[in-house]
Coordinates of N, CA and C in Angstrom, one line a residue:
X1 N -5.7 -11.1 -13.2 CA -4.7 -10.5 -12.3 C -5.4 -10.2 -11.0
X2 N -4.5 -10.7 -9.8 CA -4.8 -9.9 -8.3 C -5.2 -8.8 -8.2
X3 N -6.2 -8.0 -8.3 CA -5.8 -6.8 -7.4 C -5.9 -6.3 -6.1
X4 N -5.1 -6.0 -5.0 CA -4.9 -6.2 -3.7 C -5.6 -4.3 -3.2
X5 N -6.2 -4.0 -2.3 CA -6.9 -2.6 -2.0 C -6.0 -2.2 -1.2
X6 N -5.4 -0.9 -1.6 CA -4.7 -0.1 -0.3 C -5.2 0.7 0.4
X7 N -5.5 0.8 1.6 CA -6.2 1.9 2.0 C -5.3 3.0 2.7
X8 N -5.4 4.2 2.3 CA -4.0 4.9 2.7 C -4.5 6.5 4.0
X9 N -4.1 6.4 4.9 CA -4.6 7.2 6.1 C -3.4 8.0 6.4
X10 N -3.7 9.5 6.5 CA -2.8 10.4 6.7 C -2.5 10.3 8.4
X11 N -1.4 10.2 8.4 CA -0.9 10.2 10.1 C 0.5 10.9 10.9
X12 N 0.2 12.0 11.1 CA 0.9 13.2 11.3 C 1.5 13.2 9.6
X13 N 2.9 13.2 9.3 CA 4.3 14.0 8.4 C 3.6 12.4 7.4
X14 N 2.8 11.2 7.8 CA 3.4 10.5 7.0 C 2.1 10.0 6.5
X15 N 2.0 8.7 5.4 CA 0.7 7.7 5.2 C 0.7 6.4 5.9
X16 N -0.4 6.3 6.6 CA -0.2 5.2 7.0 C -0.8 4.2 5.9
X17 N -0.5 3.0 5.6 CA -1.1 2.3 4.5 C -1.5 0.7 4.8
X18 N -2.7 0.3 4.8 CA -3.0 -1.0 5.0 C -3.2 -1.8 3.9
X19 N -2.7 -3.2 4.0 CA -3.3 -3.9 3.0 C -4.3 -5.1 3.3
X20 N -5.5 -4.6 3.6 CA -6.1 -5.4 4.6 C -6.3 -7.0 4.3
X21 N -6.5 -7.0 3.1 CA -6.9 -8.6 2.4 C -5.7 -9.7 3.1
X22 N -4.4 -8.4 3.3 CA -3.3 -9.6 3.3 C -2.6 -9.3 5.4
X23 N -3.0 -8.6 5.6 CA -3.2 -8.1 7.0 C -1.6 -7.7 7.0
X24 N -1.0 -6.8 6.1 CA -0.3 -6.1 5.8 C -0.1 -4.2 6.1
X25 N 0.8 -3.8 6.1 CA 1.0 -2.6 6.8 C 2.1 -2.0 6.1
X26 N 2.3 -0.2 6.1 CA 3.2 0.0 5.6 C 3.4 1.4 5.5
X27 N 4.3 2.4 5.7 CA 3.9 3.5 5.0 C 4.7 4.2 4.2
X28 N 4.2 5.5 4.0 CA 4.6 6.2 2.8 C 4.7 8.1 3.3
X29 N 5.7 8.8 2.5 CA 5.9 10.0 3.3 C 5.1 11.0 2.0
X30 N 4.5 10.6 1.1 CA 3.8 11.7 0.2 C 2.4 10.4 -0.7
X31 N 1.3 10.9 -1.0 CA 0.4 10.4 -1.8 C 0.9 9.6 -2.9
X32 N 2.3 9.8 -3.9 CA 2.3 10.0 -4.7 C 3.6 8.3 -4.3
X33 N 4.5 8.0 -3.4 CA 4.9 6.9 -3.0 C 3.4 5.8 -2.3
X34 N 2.1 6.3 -1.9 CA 1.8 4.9 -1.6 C 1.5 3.8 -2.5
X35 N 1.6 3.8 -3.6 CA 1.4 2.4 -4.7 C 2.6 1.6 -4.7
X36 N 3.6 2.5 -4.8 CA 4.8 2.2 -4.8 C 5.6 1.1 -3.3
X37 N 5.0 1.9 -1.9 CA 5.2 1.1 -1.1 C 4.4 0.1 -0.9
X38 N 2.7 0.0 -1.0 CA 1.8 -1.1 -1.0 C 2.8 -1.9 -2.0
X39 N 3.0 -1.9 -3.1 CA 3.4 -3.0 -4.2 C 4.8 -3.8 -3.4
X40 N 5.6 -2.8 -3.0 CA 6.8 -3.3 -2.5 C 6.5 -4.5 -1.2
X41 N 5.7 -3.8 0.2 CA 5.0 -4.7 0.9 C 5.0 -6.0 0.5
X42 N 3.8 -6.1 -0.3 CA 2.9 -7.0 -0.6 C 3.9 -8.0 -1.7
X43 N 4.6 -7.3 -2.1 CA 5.8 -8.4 -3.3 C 6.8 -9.5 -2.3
X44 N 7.2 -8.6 -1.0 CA 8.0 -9.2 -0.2 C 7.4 -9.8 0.5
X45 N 6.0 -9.7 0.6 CA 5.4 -10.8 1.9 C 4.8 -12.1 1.2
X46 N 4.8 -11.6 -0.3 CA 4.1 -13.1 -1.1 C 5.1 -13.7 -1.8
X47 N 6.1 -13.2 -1.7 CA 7.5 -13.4 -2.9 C 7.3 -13.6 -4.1
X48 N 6.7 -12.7 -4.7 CA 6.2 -12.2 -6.2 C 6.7 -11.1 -6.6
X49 N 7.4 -11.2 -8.1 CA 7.6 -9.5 -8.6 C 6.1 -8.6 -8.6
X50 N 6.7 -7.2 -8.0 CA 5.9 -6.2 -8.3 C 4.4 -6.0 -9.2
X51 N 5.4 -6.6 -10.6 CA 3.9 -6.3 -11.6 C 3.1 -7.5 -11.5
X52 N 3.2 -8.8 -11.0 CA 2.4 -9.7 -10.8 C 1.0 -9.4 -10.7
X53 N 0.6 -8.8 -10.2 CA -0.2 -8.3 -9.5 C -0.5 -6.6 -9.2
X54 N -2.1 -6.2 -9.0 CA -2.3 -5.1 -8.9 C -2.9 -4.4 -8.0
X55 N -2.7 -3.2 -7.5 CA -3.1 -2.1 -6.3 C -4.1 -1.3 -6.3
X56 N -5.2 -1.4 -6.0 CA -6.3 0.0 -6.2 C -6.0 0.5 -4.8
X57 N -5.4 2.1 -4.6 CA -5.5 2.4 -3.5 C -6.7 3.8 -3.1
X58 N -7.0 3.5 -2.1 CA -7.9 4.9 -1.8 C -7.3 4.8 -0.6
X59 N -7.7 6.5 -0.7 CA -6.8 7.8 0.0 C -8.0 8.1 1.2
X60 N -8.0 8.2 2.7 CA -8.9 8.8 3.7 C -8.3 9.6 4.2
X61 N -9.1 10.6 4.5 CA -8.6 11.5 4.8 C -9.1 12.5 6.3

């Protein structure tokens, strides 16, 4: 299985979230939504279901 790196950057109220491998972008308004948007992202830009594939994300802070 894929797994694709999210790297997630706090930016004012919100996360900012990259998916750099796939030169993808995205964000999220709590820690706990960025897997959830990286997956969504990255499903609609490769047109693949969600679980196809997998997210390791790290959080900077």
């Amino acid at each position: 299985m894929i797994v694709y790196e999210a790297i997630a950057r706090r930016d004012g109220n919100f996360w900012f979230v990259e998916i750099p491998e796939l030169g993808l972008f995205t964000q999220a308004r709590t820690v706990d939504e960025i897997d959830g948007m990286a997956r969504d992202v990255i499903a609609l830009s490769l047109d693949v279901p969600t679980e196809s594939f997998g997210v390791q994300v790290g959080v900077r802070r």
